[in-house]
Short mmCIF file of C-alpha atoms and ligand atoms in Angstrom, two decimals:
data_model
loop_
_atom_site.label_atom_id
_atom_site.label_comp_id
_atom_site.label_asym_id
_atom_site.label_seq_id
_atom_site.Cartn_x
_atom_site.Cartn_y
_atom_site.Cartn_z
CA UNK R 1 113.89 103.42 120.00
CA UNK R 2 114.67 106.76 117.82
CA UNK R 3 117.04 105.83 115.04
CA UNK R 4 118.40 108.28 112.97
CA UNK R 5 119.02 107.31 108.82
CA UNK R 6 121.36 108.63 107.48
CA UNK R 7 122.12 108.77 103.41
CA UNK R 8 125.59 110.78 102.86
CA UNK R 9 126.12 111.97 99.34
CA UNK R 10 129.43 113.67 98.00
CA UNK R 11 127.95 117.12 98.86
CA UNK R 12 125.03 116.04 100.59
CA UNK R 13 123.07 114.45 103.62
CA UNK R 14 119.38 113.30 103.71
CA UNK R 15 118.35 112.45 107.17
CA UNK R 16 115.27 111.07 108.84
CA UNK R 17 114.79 110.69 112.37
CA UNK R 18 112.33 107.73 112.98
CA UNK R 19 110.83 105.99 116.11
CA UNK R 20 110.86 102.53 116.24
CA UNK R 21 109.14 99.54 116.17
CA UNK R 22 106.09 102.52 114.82
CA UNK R 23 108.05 103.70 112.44
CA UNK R 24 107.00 107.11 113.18
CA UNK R 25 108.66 109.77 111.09
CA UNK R 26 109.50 112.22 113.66
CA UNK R 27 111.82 114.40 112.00
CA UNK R 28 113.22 114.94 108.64
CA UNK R 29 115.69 116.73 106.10
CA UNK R 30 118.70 117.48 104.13
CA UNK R 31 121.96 119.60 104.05
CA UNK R 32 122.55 120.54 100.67
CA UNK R 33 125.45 121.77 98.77
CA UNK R 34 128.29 121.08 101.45
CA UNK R 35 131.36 122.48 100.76
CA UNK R 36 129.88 125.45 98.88
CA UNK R 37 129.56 129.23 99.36
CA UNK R 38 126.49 129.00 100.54
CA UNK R 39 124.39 125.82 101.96
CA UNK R 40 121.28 124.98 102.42
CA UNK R 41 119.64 122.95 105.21
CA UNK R 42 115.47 121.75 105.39
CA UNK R 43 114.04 120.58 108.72
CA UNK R 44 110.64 119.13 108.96
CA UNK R 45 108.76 118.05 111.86
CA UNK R 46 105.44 117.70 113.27
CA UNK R 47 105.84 121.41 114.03
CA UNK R 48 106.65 122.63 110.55
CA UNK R 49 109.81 123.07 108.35
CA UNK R 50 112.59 125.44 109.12
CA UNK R 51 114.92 126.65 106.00
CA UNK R 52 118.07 127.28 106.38
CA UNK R 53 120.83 129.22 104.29
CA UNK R 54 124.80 128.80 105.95
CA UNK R 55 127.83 127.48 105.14
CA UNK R 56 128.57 124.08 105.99
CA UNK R 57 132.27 123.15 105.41
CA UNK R 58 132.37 119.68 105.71
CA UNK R 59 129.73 117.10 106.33
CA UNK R 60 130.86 117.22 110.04
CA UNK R 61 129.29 121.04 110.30
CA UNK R 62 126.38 120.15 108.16
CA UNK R 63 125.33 117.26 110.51
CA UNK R 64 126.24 118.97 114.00
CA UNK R 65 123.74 121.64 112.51
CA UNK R 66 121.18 118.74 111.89
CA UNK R 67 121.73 117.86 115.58
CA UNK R 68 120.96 121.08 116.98
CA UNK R 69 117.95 121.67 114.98
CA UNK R 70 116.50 117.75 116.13
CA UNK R 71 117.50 118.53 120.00
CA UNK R 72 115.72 121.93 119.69
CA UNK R 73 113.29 120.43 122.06
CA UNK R 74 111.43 119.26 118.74
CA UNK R 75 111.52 115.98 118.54
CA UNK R 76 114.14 115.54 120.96
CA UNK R 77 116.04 117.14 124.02
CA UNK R 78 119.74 115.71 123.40
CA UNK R 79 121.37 113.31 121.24
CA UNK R 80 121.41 110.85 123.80
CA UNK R 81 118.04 109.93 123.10
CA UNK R 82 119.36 108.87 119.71
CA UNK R 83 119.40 105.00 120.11
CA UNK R 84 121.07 104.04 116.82
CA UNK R 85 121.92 105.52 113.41
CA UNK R 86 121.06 103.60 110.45
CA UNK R 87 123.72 103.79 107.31
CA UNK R 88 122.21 103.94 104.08
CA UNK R 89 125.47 102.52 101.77
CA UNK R 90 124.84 102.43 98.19
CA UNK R 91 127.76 99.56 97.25
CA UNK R 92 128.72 96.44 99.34
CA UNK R 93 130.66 94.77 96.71
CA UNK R 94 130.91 91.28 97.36
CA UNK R 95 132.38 90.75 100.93
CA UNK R 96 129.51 92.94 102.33
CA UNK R 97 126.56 91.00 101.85
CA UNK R 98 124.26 91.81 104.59
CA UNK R 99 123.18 94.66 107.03
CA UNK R 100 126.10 94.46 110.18
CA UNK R 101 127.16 96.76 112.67
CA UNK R 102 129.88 99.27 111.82
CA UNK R 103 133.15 99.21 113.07
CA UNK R 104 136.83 100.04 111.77
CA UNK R 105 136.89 97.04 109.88
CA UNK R 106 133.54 97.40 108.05
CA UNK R 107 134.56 101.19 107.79
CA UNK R 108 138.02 99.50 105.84
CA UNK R 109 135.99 97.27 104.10
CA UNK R 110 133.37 99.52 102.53
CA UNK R 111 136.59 101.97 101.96
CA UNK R 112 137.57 98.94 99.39
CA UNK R 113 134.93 98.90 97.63
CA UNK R 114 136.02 102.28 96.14
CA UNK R 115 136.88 100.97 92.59
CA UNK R 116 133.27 99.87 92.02
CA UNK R 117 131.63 102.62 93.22
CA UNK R 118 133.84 105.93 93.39
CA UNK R 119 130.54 108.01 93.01
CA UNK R 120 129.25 107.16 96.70
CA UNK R 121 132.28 105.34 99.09
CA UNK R 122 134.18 108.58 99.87
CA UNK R 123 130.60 110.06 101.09
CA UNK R 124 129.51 107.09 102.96
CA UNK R 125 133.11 106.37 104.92
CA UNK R 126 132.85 110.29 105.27
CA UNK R 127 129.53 109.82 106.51
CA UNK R 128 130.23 106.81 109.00
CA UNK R 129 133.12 108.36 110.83
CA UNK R 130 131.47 111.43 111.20
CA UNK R 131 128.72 109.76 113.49
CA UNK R 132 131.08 107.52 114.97
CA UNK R 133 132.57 110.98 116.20
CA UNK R 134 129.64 112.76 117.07
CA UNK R 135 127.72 110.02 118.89
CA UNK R 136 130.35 108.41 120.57
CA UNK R 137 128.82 104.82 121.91
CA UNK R 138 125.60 104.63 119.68
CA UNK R 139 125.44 102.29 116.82
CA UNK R 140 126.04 102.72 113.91
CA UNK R 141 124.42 100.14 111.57
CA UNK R 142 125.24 99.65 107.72
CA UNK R 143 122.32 98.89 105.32
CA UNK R 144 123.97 98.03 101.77
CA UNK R 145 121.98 98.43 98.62
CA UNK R 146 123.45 96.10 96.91
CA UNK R 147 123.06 93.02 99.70
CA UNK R 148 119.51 92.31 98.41
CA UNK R 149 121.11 90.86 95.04
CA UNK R 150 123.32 88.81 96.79
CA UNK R 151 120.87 85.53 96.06
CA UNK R 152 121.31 86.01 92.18
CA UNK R 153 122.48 82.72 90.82
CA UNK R 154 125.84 83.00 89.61
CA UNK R 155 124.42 82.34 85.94
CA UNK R 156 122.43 85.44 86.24
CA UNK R 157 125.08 87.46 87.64
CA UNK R 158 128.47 86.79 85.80
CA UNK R 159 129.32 88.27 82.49
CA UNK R 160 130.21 86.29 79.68
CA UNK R 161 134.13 88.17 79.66
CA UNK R 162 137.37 86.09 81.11
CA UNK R 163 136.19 84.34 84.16
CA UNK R 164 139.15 85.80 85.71
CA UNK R 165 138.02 89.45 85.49
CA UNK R 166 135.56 88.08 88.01
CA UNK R 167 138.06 86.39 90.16
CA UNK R 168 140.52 88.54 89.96
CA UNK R 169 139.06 91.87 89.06
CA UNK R 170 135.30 91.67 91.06
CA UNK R 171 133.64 92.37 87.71
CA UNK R 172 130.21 90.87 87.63
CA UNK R 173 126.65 91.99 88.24
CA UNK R 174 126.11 93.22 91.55
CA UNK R 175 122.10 95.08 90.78
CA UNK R 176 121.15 98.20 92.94
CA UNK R 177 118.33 99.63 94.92
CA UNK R 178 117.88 96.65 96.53
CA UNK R 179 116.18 98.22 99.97
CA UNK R 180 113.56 99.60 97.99
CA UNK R 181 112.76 96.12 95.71
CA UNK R 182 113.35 93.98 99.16
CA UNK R 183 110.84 96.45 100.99
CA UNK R 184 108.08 96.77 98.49
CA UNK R 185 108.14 92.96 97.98
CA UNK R 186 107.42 92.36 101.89
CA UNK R 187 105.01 94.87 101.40
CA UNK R 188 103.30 92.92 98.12
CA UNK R 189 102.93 90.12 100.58
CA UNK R 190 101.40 91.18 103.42
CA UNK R 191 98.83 92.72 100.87
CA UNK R 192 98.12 89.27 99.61
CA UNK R 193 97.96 88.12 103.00
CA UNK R 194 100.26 85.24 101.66
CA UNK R 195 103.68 84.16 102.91
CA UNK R 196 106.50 85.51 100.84
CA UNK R 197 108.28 82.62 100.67
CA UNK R 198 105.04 81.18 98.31
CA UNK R 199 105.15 84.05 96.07
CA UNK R 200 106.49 85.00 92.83
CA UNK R 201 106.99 89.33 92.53
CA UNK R 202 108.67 91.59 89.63
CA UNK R 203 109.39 95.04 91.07
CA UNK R 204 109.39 97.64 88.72
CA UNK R 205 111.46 100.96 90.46
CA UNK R 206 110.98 103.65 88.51
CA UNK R 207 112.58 107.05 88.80
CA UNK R 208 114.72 108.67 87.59
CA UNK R 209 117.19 105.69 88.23
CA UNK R 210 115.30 102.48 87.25
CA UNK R 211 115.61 98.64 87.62
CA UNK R 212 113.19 95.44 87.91
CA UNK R 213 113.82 92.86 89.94
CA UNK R 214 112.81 89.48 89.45
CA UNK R 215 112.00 88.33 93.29
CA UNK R 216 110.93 84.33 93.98
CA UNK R 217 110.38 83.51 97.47
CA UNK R 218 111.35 86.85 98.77
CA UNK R 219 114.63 86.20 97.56
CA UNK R 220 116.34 88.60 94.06
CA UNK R 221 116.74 85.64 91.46
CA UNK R 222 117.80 89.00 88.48
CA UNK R 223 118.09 92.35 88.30
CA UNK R 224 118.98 94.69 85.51
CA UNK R 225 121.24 97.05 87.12
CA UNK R 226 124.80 95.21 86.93
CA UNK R 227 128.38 96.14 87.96
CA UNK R 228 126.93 99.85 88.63
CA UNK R 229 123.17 101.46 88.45
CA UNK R 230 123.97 101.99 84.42
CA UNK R 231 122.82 98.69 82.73
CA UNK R 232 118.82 97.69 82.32
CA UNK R 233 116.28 99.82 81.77
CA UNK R 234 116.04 103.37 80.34
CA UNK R 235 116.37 106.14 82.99
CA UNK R 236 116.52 109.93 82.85
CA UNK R 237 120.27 110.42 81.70
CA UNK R 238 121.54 106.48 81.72
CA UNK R 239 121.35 104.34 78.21
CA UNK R 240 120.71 101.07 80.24
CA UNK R 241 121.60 98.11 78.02
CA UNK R 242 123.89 99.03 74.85
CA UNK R 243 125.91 97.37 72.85
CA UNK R 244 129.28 97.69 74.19
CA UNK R 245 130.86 98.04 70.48
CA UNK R 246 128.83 101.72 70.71
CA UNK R 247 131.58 102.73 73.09
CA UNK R 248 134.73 101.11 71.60
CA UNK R 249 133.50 102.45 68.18
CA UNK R 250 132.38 106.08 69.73
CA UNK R 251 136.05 105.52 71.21
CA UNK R 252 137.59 104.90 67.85
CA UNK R 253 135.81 107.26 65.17
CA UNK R 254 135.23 110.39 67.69
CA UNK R 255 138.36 110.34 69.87
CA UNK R 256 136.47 110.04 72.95
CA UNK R 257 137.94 109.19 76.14
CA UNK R 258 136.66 107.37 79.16
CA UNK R 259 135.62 110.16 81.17
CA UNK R 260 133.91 111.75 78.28
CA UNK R 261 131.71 108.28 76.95
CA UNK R 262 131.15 108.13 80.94
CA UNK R 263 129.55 111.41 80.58
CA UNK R 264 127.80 110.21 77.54
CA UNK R 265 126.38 107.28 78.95
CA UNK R 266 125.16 108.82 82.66
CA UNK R 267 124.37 112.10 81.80
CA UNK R 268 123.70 112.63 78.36
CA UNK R 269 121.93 110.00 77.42
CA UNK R 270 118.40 107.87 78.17
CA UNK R 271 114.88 109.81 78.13
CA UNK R 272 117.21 113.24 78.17
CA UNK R 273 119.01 112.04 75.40
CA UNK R 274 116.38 110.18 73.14
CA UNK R 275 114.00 113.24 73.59
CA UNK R 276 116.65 116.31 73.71
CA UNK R 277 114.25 118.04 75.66
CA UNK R 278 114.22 116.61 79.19
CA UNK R 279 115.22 113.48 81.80
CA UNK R 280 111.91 114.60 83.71
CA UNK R 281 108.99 111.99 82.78
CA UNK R 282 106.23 114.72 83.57
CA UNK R 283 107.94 117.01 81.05
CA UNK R 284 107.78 114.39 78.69
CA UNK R 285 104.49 113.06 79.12
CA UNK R 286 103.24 116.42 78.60
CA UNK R 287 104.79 116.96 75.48
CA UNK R 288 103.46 112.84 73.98
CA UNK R 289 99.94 114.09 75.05
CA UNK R 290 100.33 117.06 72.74
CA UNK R 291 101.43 114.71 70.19
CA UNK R 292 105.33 116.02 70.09
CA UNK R 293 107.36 113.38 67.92
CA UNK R 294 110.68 113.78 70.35
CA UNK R 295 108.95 113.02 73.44
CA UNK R 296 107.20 110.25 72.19
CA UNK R 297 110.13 108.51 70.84
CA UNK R 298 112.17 108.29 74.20
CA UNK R 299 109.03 107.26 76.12
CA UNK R 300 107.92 104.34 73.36
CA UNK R 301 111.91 103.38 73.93
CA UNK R 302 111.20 103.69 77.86
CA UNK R 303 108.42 101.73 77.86
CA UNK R 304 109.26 99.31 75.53
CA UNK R 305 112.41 97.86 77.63
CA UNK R 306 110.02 97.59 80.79
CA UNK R 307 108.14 95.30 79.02
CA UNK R 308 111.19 93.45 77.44
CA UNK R 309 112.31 93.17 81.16
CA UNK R 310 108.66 91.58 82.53
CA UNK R 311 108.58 89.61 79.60
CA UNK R 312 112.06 88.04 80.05
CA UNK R 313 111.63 87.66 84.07
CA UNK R 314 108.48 86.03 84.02
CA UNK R 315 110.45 83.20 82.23
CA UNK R 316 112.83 83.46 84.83
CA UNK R 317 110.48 83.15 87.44
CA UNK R 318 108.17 80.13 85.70
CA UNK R 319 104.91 82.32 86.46
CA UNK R 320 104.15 85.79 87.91
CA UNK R 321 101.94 86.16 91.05
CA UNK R 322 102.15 90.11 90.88
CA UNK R 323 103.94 92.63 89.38
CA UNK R 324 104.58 96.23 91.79
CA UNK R 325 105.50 99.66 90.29
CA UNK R 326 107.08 102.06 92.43
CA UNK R 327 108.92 105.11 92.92
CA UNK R 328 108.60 108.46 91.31
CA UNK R 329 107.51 108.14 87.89
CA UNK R 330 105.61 104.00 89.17
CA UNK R 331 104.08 105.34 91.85
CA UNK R 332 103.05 108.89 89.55
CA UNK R 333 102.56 107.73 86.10
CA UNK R 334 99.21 106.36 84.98
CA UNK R 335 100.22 106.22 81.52
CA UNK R 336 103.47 104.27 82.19
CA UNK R 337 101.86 101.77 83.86
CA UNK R 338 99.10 101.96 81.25
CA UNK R 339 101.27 101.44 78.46
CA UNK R 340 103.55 98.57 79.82
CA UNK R 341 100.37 96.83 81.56
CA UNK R 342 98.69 96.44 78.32
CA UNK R 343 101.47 95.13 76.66
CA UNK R 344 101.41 92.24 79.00
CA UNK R 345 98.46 90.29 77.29
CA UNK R 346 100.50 87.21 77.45
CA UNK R 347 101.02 87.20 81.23
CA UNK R 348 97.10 87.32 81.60
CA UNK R 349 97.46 90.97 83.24
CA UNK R 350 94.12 93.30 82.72
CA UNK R 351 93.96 96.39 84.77
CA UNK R 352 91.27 98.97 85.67
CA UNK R 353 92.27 101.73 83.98
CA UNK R 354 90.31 104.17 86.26
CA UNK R 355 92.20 102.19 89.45
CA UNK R 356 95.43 102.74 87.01
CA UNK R 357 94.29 106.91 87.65
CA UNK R 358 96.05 107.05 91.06
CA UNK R 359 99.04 108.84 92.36
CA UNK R 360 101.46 108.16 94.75
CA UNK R 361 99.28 105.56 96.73
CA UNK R 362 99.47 101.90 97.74
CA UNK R 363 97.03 100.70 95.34
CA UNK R 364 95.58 97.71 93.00
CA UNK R 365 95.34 98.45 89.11
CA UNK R 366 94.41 94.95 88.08
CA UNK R 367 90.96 93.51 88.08
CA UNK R 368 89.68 90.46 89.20
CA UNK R 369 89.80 88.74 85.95
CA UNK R 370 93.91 89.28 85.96
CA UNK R 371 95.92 86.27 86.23
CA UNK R 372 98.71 88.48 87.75
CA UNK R 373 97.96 90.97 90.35
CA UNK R 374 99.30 94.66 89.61
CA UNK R 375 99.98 97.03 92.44
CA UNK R 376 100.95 100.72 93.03
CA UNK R 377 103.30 100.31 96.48
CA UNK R 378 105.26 103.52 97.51
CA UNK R 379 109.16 103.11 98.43
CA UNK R 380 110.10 104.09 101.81
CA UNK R 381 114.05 102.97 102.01
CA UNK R 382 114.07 105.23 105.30
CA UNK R 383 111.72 102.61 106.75
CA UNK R 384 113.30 99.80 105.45
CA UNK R 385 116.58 100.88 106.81
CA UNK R 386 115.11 101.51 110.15
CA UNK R 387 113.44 97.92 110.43
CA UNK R 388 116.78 96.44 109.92
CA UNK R 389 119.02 98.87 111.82
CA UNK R 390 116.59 97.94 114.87
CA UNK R 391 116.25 94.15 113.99
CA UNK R 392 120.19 94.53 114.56
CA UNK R 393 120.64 96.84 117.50
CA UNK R 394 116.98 95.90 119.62
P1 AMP N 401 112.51 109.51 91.61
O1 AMP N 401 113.91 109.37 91.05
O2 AMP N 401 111.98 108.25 92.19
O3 AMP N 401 112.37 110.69 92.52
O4 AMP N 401 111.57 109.82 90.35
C1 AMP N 401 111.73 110.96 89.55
C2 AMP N 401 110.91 110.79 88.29
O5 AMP N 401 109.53 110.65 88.67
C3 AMP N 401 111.02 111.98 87.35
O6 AMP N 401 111.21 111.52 86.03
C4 AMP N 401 109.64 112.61 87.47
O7 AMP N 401 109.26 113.25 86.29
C5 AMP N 401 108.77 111.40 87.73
N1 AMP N 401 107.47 111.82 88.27
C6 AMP N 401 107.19 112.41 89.44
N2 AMP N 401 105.87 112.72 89.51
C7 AMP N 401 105.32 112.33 88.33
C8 AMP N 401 104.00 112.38 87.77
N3 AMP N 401 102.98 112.92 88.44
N4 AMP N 401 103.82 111.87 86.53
C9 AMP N 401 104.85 111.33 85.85
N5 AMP N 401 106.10 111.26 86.31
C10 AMP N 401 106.35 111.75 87.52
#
């Protein structure tokens, strides 16, 4: 069965066309910069990648373009052959809580979850109806990132404000990226040729957005992103954990608004901000090779709460069977890994620094003497969403 994955942003959609139960990747892409003077579209198949520069008014244009370019007779001849489309939704809040098939009432429903995530809903609803139109009779399946999270204990996810800004308000910790810790965790396990349901896994995402998750059983126990991807760990533009008092006192003494400590706090701040040179980890690598002070500071800070996290979920988990890095700067950076793995004396991990050399590839960095394994696994949401989107529709 071909399902098509779909990931709508506010001026943007990433596609991937893949063939299931394979998971062949037989096309792939993105329209970028809908709504603009000019857009730009990327097609990649087996035959090579096409570029285009048009103008795609809405996201409606922008994806009847992507389905001329797939039925090009490369990979397919007409839509029809499209057997499902797989939703990649960022936010479920907390009545969506696992993968379903979309219909006017899950459209509604992930439409109300606009408070908590105003970033992404209007995109995804936008994106939803769009292929309800255009495939009239296929499925449409959502996949929520947040649904993974949905076994945290409720000591692990409430906040300790008024209990009723949780009943009545929805605030509480609801974690993120929760495809890609769920998929790399399966992944761990098959590895170890060991049920999941015996094993105890942190996942350590890290990109530009970051979080660990703390998985026992195949099941999230903790996470650190909370009520939105802001809180945990140190990313390219987000603080992660803060005092709150920074923003009530940045509020008081500077005048600043909520939009504008908002700004502060997603875009101005984490390895951008600590360094004042760059978000991008290979910039700033670069620079702590060469010994620059500024670069080193916001990567010791970077590194430093990824151990603080292991550290405080291996507690939560009683003991660690393995411990996964992934995404762009897990799967890329030897001298992440390097630094945080050695830092984790007390956990009885010891990896092979020349295995620890590797980019980009499922691979093990610890030894044999290593009480914990450590693994390199690669993200692939697309697939993830796929494998459930067919579980669903097959
Ligand atoms: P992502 O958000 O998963 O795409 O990851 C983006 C981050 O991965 C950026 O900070 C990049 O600098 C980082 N990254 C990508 N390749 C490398 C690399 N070879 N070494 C270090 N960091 C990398």
């Amino acid at each position: 069965m071909k399902i098509l994955i779909l990931n709508c942003g506010s001026s943007s959609i990433k596609y991937q066309l893949i063939d299931m139960p394979q998971g062949e990747v037989l096309a792939k892409g993105g329209v970028e910069r809908i709504g603009e003077s000019e857009g730009i579209l990327k097609h990649k198949t087996a035959k090579g990648q096409k570029v285009l520069n048009e103008v795609y008014p809405t996201h409606a244009d922008g994806l009847k373009r992507v389905f001329e370019l797939l039925c090009d007779n490369d990979p397919l001849k007409d839509v029809s052959e499209i057997g499902a489309v797989g939703h990649r939704v960022v936010h479920g809040g907390e009545a969506l809580t696992k993968t379903c098939l979309v219909n006017q009432e899950i459209i509604d429903a992930i439409d109300a979850v606009y408070p908590l995530d105003p970033l992404h809903v209007p995109a995804h609803v936008l994106g939803l109806n769009v292929a309800k139109d255009l495939l009239p009779g296929v499925p449409n399946v959502a996949v929520f990132d947040t649904s993974f999270h949905q076994t945290i204990p409720e000591h692990a996810y409430l906040y300790a404000i008024p209990y009723s800004l949780y009943t009545e308000d929805h605030i509480r910790r609801y974690g993120a990226h929760g495809t890609s810790h769920m998929y790399v965790a399966n992944r761990m396990a098959k590895l170890l040729n060991k049920p999941i349901a015996d094993l105890n896994i942190i996942s350590c995402l890290l990109g530009n957005g970051s979080s660990i998750t703390a998985v026992k059983g195949g099941k999230s126990i903790d996470t650190s992103m909370g009520l939105t991807p802001l809180e945990g760990l140190v990313m390219g533009t987000r603080c992660g954990d803060i005092d709150p008092a920074v923003l009530t006192y940045l509020g008081r003494t500077k005048n600043m608004n909520a939009d504008e400590l908002d700004d502060l706090i997603n875009k101005k701040s984490g390895l951008l901000g600590l360094s004042g040179i760059s978000n991008d980890c290979r910039v700033l690598e670069d620079l702590v090779a060469e010994g620059d002070q500024a670069a080193t500071r916001a990567m010791n800070v970077f590194n430093y709460r990824i151990v603080k996290y292991i550290g405080a979920y291996a507690m939560v988990l009683g003991h660690v069977d393995a411990i996964v890095f992934t995404a762009g700067i897990g799967e890329n950076s030897p001298y992440v890994r390097g630094e945080v793995c050695q830092k984790l004396e007390l956990l009885g991990v010891d990896i092979d620094m020349e295995a620890n050399d590797c980019h980009g590839k499922e691979r093990k960095l610890s030894t044999d003497k290593s009480k914990v394994e450590v693994w390199v696994i690669p993200t692939n949401e697309e697939l993830a969403i796929a494998q459930q989107t067919y579980e669903l529709v097959k």
